[in-house]
XYZ file of C-alpha atoms in Angstrom:
600
model
C 46.630 29.444 -9.856
C 47.203 32.128 -7.355
C 45.173 32.077 -4.194
C 42.952 35.067 -3.779
C 43.926 37.458 -1.003
C 41.770 37.450 1.987
C 40.229 40.760 0.807
C 40.744 42.500 -2.550
C 42.513 45.792 -2.010
C 40.076 47.802 -4.106
C 37.116 46.272 -2.303
C 38.724 46.957 1.045
C 39.187 50.594 0.205
C 35.610 50.920 -1.017
C 34.067 49.315 2.074
C 36.274 51.037 4.683
C 37.284 49.542 8.018
C 35.322 46.342 8.733
C 35.086 45.413 12.448
C 36.185 42.125 13.922
C 34.560 40.805 17.104
C 36.172 41.126 20.495
C 36.011 37.571 21.878
C 38.154 38.716 24.849
C 34.806 39.701 26.449
C 34.384 35.911 27.010
C 37.951 34.735 27.502
C 41.345 36.266 26.822
C 42.200 33.328 24.520
C 42.054 29.620 24.026
C 44.759 29.141 26.697
C 43.203 31.563 29.117
C 43.317 30.338 32.737
C 39.775 31.580 33.273
C 38.581 29.179 30.556
C 40.146 26.165 32.256
C 38.967 27.345 35.624
C 35.349 27.586 34.379
C 35.468 24.072 33.072
C 37.061 22.767 36.235
C 34.439 24.503 38.422
C 31.579 23.283 36.250
C 32.887 19.764 36.392
C 33.033 19.862 40.223
C 29.584 21.474 40.452
C 28.039 18.936 38.067
C 29.520 16.015 40.047
C 28.178 17.472 43.320
C 24.771 18.170 41.660
C 24.487 14.562 40.499
C 25.564 13.205 43.885
C 23.083 15.368 45.732
C 20.024 14.852 43.451
C 20.250 11.784 41.166
C 17.272 9.458 41.855
C 15.649 11.963 44.220
C 13.985 14.527 42.002
C 10.439 13.311 42.309
C 10.739 13.427 46.134
C 11.634 17.154 46.280
C 8.994 19.632 47.211
C 8.350 22.657 45.000
C 10.757 24.998 46.775
C 13.590 22.460 46.766
C 12.939 21.585 43.200
C 13.037 25.201 42.250
C 16.414 25.534 43.970
C 17.702 22.522 42.069
C 16.559 24.033 38.701
C 18.392 27.301 39.603
C 21.594 25.383 40.331
C 21.241 23.380 37.064
C 20.725 26.709 35.270
C 23.942 28.172 36.776
C 26.094 25.142 35.843
C 24.561 24.926 32.297
C 25.162 28.583 31.643
C 28.887 28.261 32.387
C 29.065 25.204 30.007
C 27.192 27.141 27.309
C 29.525 30.107 27.674
C 32.545 27.892 27.252
C 31.046 25.971 24.279
C 29.960 29.245 22.671
C 33.408 30.690 22.878
C 34.882 27.575 21.225
C 32.283 27.756 18.425
C 32.988 31.386 17.772
C 36.752 30.839 17.684
C 36.234 28.010 15.245
C 33.796 29.992 13.051
C 36.394 32.696 12.712
C 38.984 30.260 11.152
C 37.938 26.710 10.190
C 41.113 26.135 8.196
C 43.527 26.129 11.169
C 44.041 22.565 12.520
C 44.996 23.927 15.903
C 41.754 25.890 16.062
C 39.909 22.717 15.095
C 41.693 20.766 17.831
C 40.806 23.395 20.447
C 37.175 23.424 19.379
C 36.830 19.666 19.451
C 38.634 19.343 22.763
C 36.339 21.908 24.429
C 33.155 20.351 23.074
C 34.216 16.890 24.140
C 34.923 18.060 27.704
C 31.622 20.032 27.873
C 29.782 16.945 26.656
C 31.480 14.841 29.346
C 30.588 17.248 32.087
C 26.983 17.803 30.859
C 26.482 14.007 30.953
C 26.539 14.337 34.742
C 23.482 16.602 34.486
C 21.465 14.546 32.062
C 19.565 12.636 34.772
C 17.959 15.856 35.883
C 15.815 16.586 32.843
C 15.001 12.857 32.456
C 13.782 12.651 35.976
C 11.829 15.847 35.651
C 9.914 14.433 32.716
C 9.009 11.358 34.699
C 7.098 13.391 37.301
C 3.361 12.926 36.853
C 1.399 15.935 35.775
C -0.698 16.240 38.923
C 2.468 16.023 41.099
C 4.224 18.688 39.010
C 1.200 20.961 39.185
C 1.365 20.798 42.939
C 5.045 21.561 43.049
C 4.583 24.476 40.685
C 2.618 26.271 43.390
C 5.928 27.101 44.987
C 7.218 30.444 43.597
C 10.817 29.044 43.438
C 9.697 26.517 40.792
C 6.851 28.617 39.182
C 9.426 30.982 37.785
C 10.670 28.074 35.575
C 7.166 27.039 34.524
C 7.808 27.877 30.806
C 11.035 25.866 30.672
C 9.352 22.862 32.289
C 6.480 23.129 29.769
C 8.838 23.076 26.829
C 10.972 20.372 28.361
C 7.840 18.126 28.688
C 7.012 18.467 25.034
C 9.553 15.726 24.519
C 8.251 13.542 27.353
C 6.536 10.980 25.184
C 9.603 10.613 23.055
C 12.100 10.118 25.902
C 14.127 6.915 26.010
C 15.558 5.052 28.975
C 18.249 6.843 30.996
C 20.973 4.571 29.707
C 20.007 5.163 26.078
C 19.676 8.873 26.585
C 23.169 8.964 28.158
C 24.592 6.917 25.263
C 23.120 9.250 22.636
C 24.365 12.246 24.521
C 27.891 11.007 24.832
C 28.072 9.775 21.201
C 27.081 13.158 19.877
C 30.670 14.406 19.630
C 31.714 11.355 17.598
C 28.445 11.277 15.616
C 26.421 14.198 14.230
C 28.799 16.840 15.667
C 31.751 15.173 13.907
C 29.973 15.005 10.564
C 28.965 18.627 11.039
C 32.617 19.580 11.554
C 33.691 17.610 8.502
C 31.187 19.439 6.320
C 32.176 22.845 7.736
C 35.874 22.452 7.457
C 35.613 20.824 3.992
C 33.486 23.713 2.666
C 35.731 26.364 4.320
C 38.844 24.711 2.785
C 37.391 24.461 -0.753
C 38.613 26.884 -3.442
C 36.725 27.779 -6.521
C 38.611 28.786 -9.732
C 37.656 32.244 -11.066
C 39.712 34.371 -13.415
C 43.033 32.950 -12.525
C 42.353 33.080 -8.832
C 40.967 30.612 -6.311
C 38.055 31.963 -4.241
C 36.339 30.784 -1.055
C 32.712 29.751 -1.156
C 31.705 33.138 0.204
C 33.617 34.952 -2.474
C 32.354 32.785 -5.377
C 28.672 33.173 -4.164
C 29.223 36.916 -4.123
C 30.188 36.827 -7.832
C 26.752 35.542 -8.615
C 25.492 39.039 -8.024
C 28.016 40.705 -10.280
C 26.894 43.240 -12.864
C 28.710 41.347 -15.546
C 26.924 38.353 -17.126
C 30.236 36.574 -17.980
C 31.366 36.841 -14.330
C 28.073 35.431 -13.043
C 28.242 32.612 -15.530
C 31.874 31.696 -14.711
C 31.147 31.859 -10.999
C 28.053 29.688 -11.281
C 29.767 27.002 -13.310
C 32.856 27.019 -11.095
C 30.700 26.609 -7.993
C 28.775 23.673 -9.482
C 31.774 21.861 -10.938
C 33.858 22.175 -7.800
C 30.958 20.997 -5.626
C 30.531 18.040 -7.999
C 34.192 17.209 -7.439
C 33.349 16.700 -3.694
C 30.001 15.193 -4.503
C 30.624 11.776 -2.966
C 31.815 13.269 0.306
C 28.831 15.586 0.535
C 26.476 12.744 -0.305
C 28.135 10.580 2.303
C 27.595 13.277 4.963
C 23.992 13.729 3.846
C 23.285 9.975 3.812
C 24.889 9.349 7.203
C 23.082 12.168 8.968
C 19.718 11.296 7.369
C 20.144 7.610 8.422
C 21.221 8.627 11.956
C 18.136 10.799 12.214
C 15.897 8.048 10.936
C 17.166 5.637 13.571
C 16.750 8.105 16.397
C 13.308 9.222 15.188
C 12.167 5.605 15.091
C 13.357 4.892 18.571
C 11.667 8.041 19.837
C 8.517 7.335 17.887
C 8.254 10.580 15.938
C 5.578 10.249 13.222
C 7.577 12.092 10.547
C 11.124 13.369 9.939
C 9.961 16.973 10.517
C 8.191 16.187 13.812
C 11.179 16.574 16.110
C 11.819 20.027 14.732
C 8.259 20.987 15.137
C 8.328 19.973 18.754
C 11.486 22.035 19.347
C 9.784 24.992 17.591
C 6.755 24.534 19.793
C 4.535 24.459 16.734
C 1.947 21.933 15.642
C 2.517 19.627 12.649
C -0.633 20.886 10.992
C 0.446 24.535 11.274
C 3.667 23.701 9.492
C 1.747 21.730 6.843
C -0.557 24.674 6.258
C 2.366 26.983 5.811
C 4.359 24.809 3.455
C 1.392 23.716 1.234
C 0.143 27.263 1.030
C 3.442 28.550 -0.136
C 3.729 25.687 -2.700
C 0.275 26.565 -3.989
C 1.479 30.133 -4.511
C 4.582 29.272 -6.575
C 2.812 30.307 -9.893
C 1.637 33.570 -8.391
C 4.970 34.450 -6.851
C 8.246 32.996 -8.150
C 6.983 31.782 -11.597
C 5.407 35.169 -12.294
C 8.343 37.271 -11.008
C 11.079 35.333 -12.898
C 9.141 35.531 -16.125
C 8.950 39.268 -15.545
C 12.699 39.440 -14.890
C 13.436 37.423 -18.051
C 11.471 40.102 -19.915
C 13.628 42.835 -18.358
C 16.711 40.971 -19.542
C 15.228 40.575 -23.026
C 15.207 36.751 -22.994
C 12.479 34.019 -22.929
C 14.255 32.186 -20.081
C 16.700 33.323 -17.357
C 19.881 31.303 -16.911
C 20.147 30.298 -13.306
C 23.171 32.485 -12.744
C 20.940 35.471 -13.578
C 18.324 34.653 -10.905
C 19.798 37.067 -8.405
C 21.550 39.399 -10.971
C 21.133 43.138 -10.586
C 18.635 44.607 -12.956
C 20.160 45.940 -16.251
C 19.715 49.544 -15.136
C 20.664 49.070 -11.517
C 23.850 50.781 -10.542
C 24.352 48.323 -7.686
C 27.071 50.361 -6.079
C 29.262 49.202 -3.276
C 27.980 50.352 0.105
C 30.674 51.286 2.650
C 30.359 49.826 6.099
C 29.685 53.156 7.778
C 26.744 53.786 5.479
C 25.402 50.268 6.058
C 25.597 50.860 9.814
C 23.870 54.190 9.712
C 21.170 52.858 7.255
C 20.172 50.077 9.581
C 20.402 51.998 12.866
C 18.396 54.898 11.406
C 15.680 52.466 10.236
C 15.600 50.840 13.671
C 15.401 54.235 15.421
C 12.536 55.250 13.114
C 10.598 52.366 14.682
C 11.767 52.703 18.282
C 14.841 54.400 19.754
C 15.381 51.512 22.194
C 15.984 49.120 19.287
C 18.578 51.434 17.802
C 20.302 51.934 21.140
C 20.708 48.173 21.607
C 21.799 47.750 17.996
C 24.441 50.489 18.379
C 26.159 48.486 21.049
C 26.958 45.629 18.600
C 28.967 48.169 16.501
C 30.556 50.129 19.404
C 31.479 47.291 21.727
C 33.088 44.785 19.297
C 30.165 42.315 18.938
C 30.365 42.059 15.138
C 32.851 40.225 12.866
C 32.237 41.595 9.388
C 35.169 40.843 6.960
C 35.029 37.915 4.453
C 38.267 35.984 5.345
C 39.768 32.701 4.008
C 38.784 29.940 6.349
C 35.927 31.856 7.997
C 32.532 30.266 8.202
C 30.373 31.244 5.168
C 27.049 33.028 5.481
C 25.937 34.911 8.606
C 24.608 34.280 12.032
C 23.811 35.833 15.480
C 24.955 33.690 18.340
C 23.155 34.522 21.695
C 26.014 33.052 23.832
C 24.524 33.383 27.315
C 22.537 36.167 29.172
C 25.391 36.919 31.510
C 27.555 37.890 28.467
C 26.129 39.170 25.120
C 25.509 38.042 21.634
C 27.943 38.043 18.725
C 27.169 38.490 14.930
C 29.170 36.958 12.195
C 28.902 38.426 8.628
C 30.747 38.191 5.408
C 30.204 41.903 4.373
C 31.090 42.657 0.765
C 29.210 45.880 0.226
C 26.100 44.778 -1.718
C 22.578 45.865 -0.942
C 21.818 42.327 0.108
C 24.665 42.542 2.645
C 22.969 45.494 4.188
C 19.776 43.495 4.440
C 21.780 40.637 6.070
C 23.186 43.086 8.554
C 19.637 44.312 9.369
C 18.514 40.621 9.618
C 21.261 39.488 12.042
C 20.992 42.693 14.135
C 17.267 41.887 14.566
C 18.325 38.605 16.009
C 20.882 40.322 18.188
C 18.451 42.894 19.601
C 15.957 40.020 20.283
C 18.628 38.069 22.109
C 19.571 41.043 24.269
C 15.974 41.775 25.130
C 15.101 38.150 25.911
C 18.177 37.853 28.172
C 16.183 39.060 31.094
C 14.324 35.787 31.163
C 17.447 33.940 32.212
C 19.578 31.267 30.644
C 16.948 28.533 30.522
C 14.015 30.698 29.255
C 15.650 33.362 27.069
C 15.913 31.154 23.956
C 13.094 31.281 21.424
C 11.863 28.711 18.915
C 13.425 29.202 15.389
C 10.097 30.410 13.979
C 9.809 33.287 16.367
C 13.500 34.067 16.294
C 13.306 34.539 12.525
C 10.358 36.910 13.018
C 12.555 39.394 14.830
C 15.291 39.222 12.170
C 12.930 39.523 9.203
C 11.120 42.435 10.836
C 14.457 44.195 11.105
C 14.935 43.666 7.428
C 11.520 45.007 6.649
C 12.078 48.131 8.703
C 15.396 48.814 6.932
C 13.930 48.156 3.434
C 10.854 50.352 4.003
C 13.014 53.227 5.298
C 15.263 52.972 2.275
C 12.370 52.766 -0.192
C 10.617 55.749 1.413
C 13.724 57.885 0.875
C 14.069 56.920 -2.800
C 12.284 59.120 -5.374
C 14.122 58.121 -8.596
C 11.662 55.736 -10.455
C 14.420 53.495 -11.869
C 16.172 53.112 -8.540
C 12.865 52.545 -6.804
C 12.154 49.757 -9.273
C 15.524 48.186 -8.623
C 14.995 48.346 -4.884
C 11.521 46.858 -5.111
C 12.756 44.052 -7.334
C 15.712 43.397 -4.986
C 13.322 43.095 -2.064
C 10.924 40.800 -3.963
C 13.904 38.582 -4.705
C 14.984 38.512 -1.060
C 11.438 37.560 -0.050
C 11.245 34.834 -2.654
C 14.598 33.590 -1.379
C 13.168 33.655 2.131
C 9.821 32.134 1.391
C 9.702 30.171 -1.820
C 13.285 29.016 -1.868
C 13.289 28.000 1.834
C 10.024 26.013 1.480
C 11.484 24.405 -1.591
C 14.522 23.460 0.678
C 11.935 22.003 3.100
C 10.407 19.781 0.437
C 13.888 18.820 -0.784
C 14.748 17.609 2.744
C 11.371 15.854 2.995
C 11.996 13.895 -0.155
C 15.672 13.084 0.683
C 14.805 11.755 4.216
C 11.901 9.714 2.782
C 14.074 8.328 0.017
C 16.917 7.550 2.393
C 14.663 5.184 4.359
C 14.673 2.963 1.290
C 18.441 2.843 1.060
C 21.517 4.984 0.518
C 21.253 7.694 -2.016
C 23.848 8.296 -4.759
C 25.057 11.845 -5.411
C 23.122 11.664 -8.653
C 19.874 10.639 -6.977
C 20.190 13.501 -4.481
C 20.787 15.807 -7.397
C 17.819 14.507 -9.246
C 15.622 15.314 -6.242
C 17.233 18.758 -6.067
C 16.454 19.484 -9.756
C 12.890 18.387 -9.530
C 12.198 20.615 -6.526
C 14.054 23.617 -8.126
C 12.085 23.418 -11.391
C 8.845 23.123 -9.481
C 9.487 26.119 -7.213
C 11.302 28.496 -9.514
C 9.137 27.855 -12.589
C 9.506 27.551 -16.401
C 11.305 30.883 -16.768
C 14.521 29.536 -15.342
C 17.029 27.473 -17.367
C 19.337 25.081 -15.670
C 22.383 22.952 -16.744
C 24.220 20.090 -15.191
C 26.520 22.339 -13.131
C 23.473 23.406 -11.116
C 22.767 19.870 -10.034
C 25.153 19.920 -7.002
C 24.068 23.284 -5.522
C 22.376 21.398 -2.714
C 25.819 20.453 -1.311
C 26.810 23.800 0.111
C 23.574 24.502 2.146
C 24.630 24.221 5.771
C 21.124 24.038 7.260
C 20.575 20.616 5.785
C 23.537 19.418 7.776
C 23.419 21.418 10.994
C 19.698 21.748 11.630
C 17.434 19.412 9.611
C 14.107 21.000 8.755
C 15.223 24.439 10.119
C 14.447 26.119 6.810
C 10.687 26.535 7.039
C 11.246 28.905 9.984
C 12.415 31.519 7.461
C 9.155 31.330 5.563
C 7.254 31.290 8.872
C 9.034 34.477 9.921
C 8.607 36.288 6.577
C 4.902 35.551 6.231
C 4.373 36.500 9.885
C 6.301 39.759 9.520
C 4.306 40.672 6.441
C 1.107 40.327 8.495
C 2.698 42.039 11.512
C 3.969 44.864 9.353
C 0.454 45.458 7.995
C -0.843 45.752 11.552
C 2.020 48.187 12.298
C 1.087 50.415 9.346
C -2.460 50.520 10.532
C -1.799 50.918 14.218
C -2.067 54.402 15.775
C -0.200 53.865 19.010
C 1.222 51.150 21.140
C 2.574 48.794 18.425
C 6.180 49.257 19.262
C 5.611 48.568 22.896
C 3.703 45.383 22.149
C 6.403 44.337 19.750
C 9.230 44.824 22.261
C 7.196 43.000 24.858
C 6.955 40.063 22.408
C 10.799 40.080 22.071
C 11.309 40.391 25.838
C 9.188 37.328 26.481
C 11.910 35.132 25.049
C 10.826 31.481 25.312
C 8.250 32.072 28.011
C 5.277 32.287 25.591
C 4.191 30.298 22.573
C 3.227 31.733 19.138
C -0.515 31.862 19.897
C 0.017 33.872 23.059
C 2.596 36.125 21.507
C 0.531 36.960 18.441
C -2.801 37.399 20.181
C -2.069 41.086 21.070
C -1.723 41.795 17.357
C -4.895 39.976 16.461
C -2.987 37.294 14.472
C -3.460 33.510 14.454
C -0.862 31.330 12.726
C -3.212 28.305 13.012
C -5.541 29.859 10.421
C -4.541 28.730 6.889
C -5.755 32.089 5.518
C -3.143 33.760 7.716
C -0.359 32.423 5.473
C -2.148 33.467 2.261
C -2.390 37.051 3.716
C 1.295 37.093 4.372
C 2.093 35.966 0.849
C -0.238 38.625 -0.601
C 2.304 41.298 0.318
C 4.851 39.660 -1.966
C 2.272 39.350 -4.714
C 1.329 42.992 -4.236
C 4.955 44.056 -4.741
C 5.128 42.011 -7.997
C 1.839 43.635 -9.075
C 3.521 47.050 -8.594
C 6.547 45.950 -10.605
C 4.294 44.747 -13.481
C 2.460 48.028 -13.375
C 5.720 49.898 -13.875
C 5.975 48.180 -17.275
């Protein structure tokens, strides 16, 4: 079989020039003297920091401790810049062994250097609350109050210094190594399709083809090829789940999801309210919509390869890059010119890598890098309407990261739940602007159906992923899981969440294997549903607000990690701790399905 070209010539001509990011803003190249110099300086500074402060943190007064935190922040920001550069280079081409070697070498050295700094956070967490409160009276330390608050969330789960150091140093040969194996395996896989061999990104794109036979061939090729690597993917899943179980047990976390909830600064009961409310709404949302879509396709049941298919009367034209850019920026400008101005920099200054290339990481992400630099966005743009929504989503992350950068390296990062709020809000702005400009009833119906499907993918599908992870991690505690057992759990969850209107076959059983979040960030996925439901409620406030909403929204983004969800949502009159809050968010999706049913 011939290997597919990196980009089909016809597709390339239709999409126009797709930008590639300019990583030279960070370093001139992997062999750049500045890269080595930064690591050398960070290593010397970390050694000096350890020599000056190890064992003495509790004795420092507030001003001196504030100075120590500032120095720690400076060193850590350099290390984060170096590690981010290596990650971005690797994401651009995971198939090149030399790139893989560079990435691993950098991460190993960064880990070695950061080990010298580990004592600092451990000693900070051993300071008694009353003593810390006294030290926080000094303005030099008070500016880092939010970082200290979030650091101390993990205080009760902290191990001895020696164990923490061991776990930190083993990361590069443990979880990080398994992550890399997963990434490089998936990036190197090729999926047979019409006499060619496609990347995972390319084969997934075929699932939205207008042609039923193409969707079917792509779906079965994806499943069969994943099954061929099933033992490897099951080994990665088993190993990482067992590693997590061991560490969770030592740290005394009550449930596999608890560590993620602590990192997200969100209570276990709030996450439980979200996930159970979504599950209770499966019949009203996904079950009802897919039954409606089956009716549109003239069948009793939809084959799974038709789940995201364009509607029969949807032209589903390819959207050139320049049009995608203007669509998103115009929508952002319609909300607030400042958002569009920040977003425009990503396009004009080389912060986006858009083409789908062989070896490139699949999917999309926005990487914040560090506040002293700027974020980067990775896409695999192929001209579909969903790709435009992905651009709007990742640009929302990027704008958020730029605005939060003023909080500094240690306090600019936000919990995943709130980070997804900014991205999903960007999607909603773009969709609503596009819908408002569409007067053709058939095209409006297609747009509305596409948005419902995106929201179901963001809410129902991601919560189903959450329950899949929950069951896999629980079952792993009883012993290693075979590929077939993992697939059984996957199928049970999919049937429950997607409903009786979907028909599956054995080739669908291994679709769990390509989902990177299960590997990279266990229990990340509920953050998408959190963000979507929150944005639905937030957008309802926006539509009813007369003035001042945009200012409050931008203030929320600028806060970065300094405020928690209760404080951030209070200005909008929203409370995520209220179970009814989630039902209200889901009602927007139900309302869109109502509108589609009324069109019949």
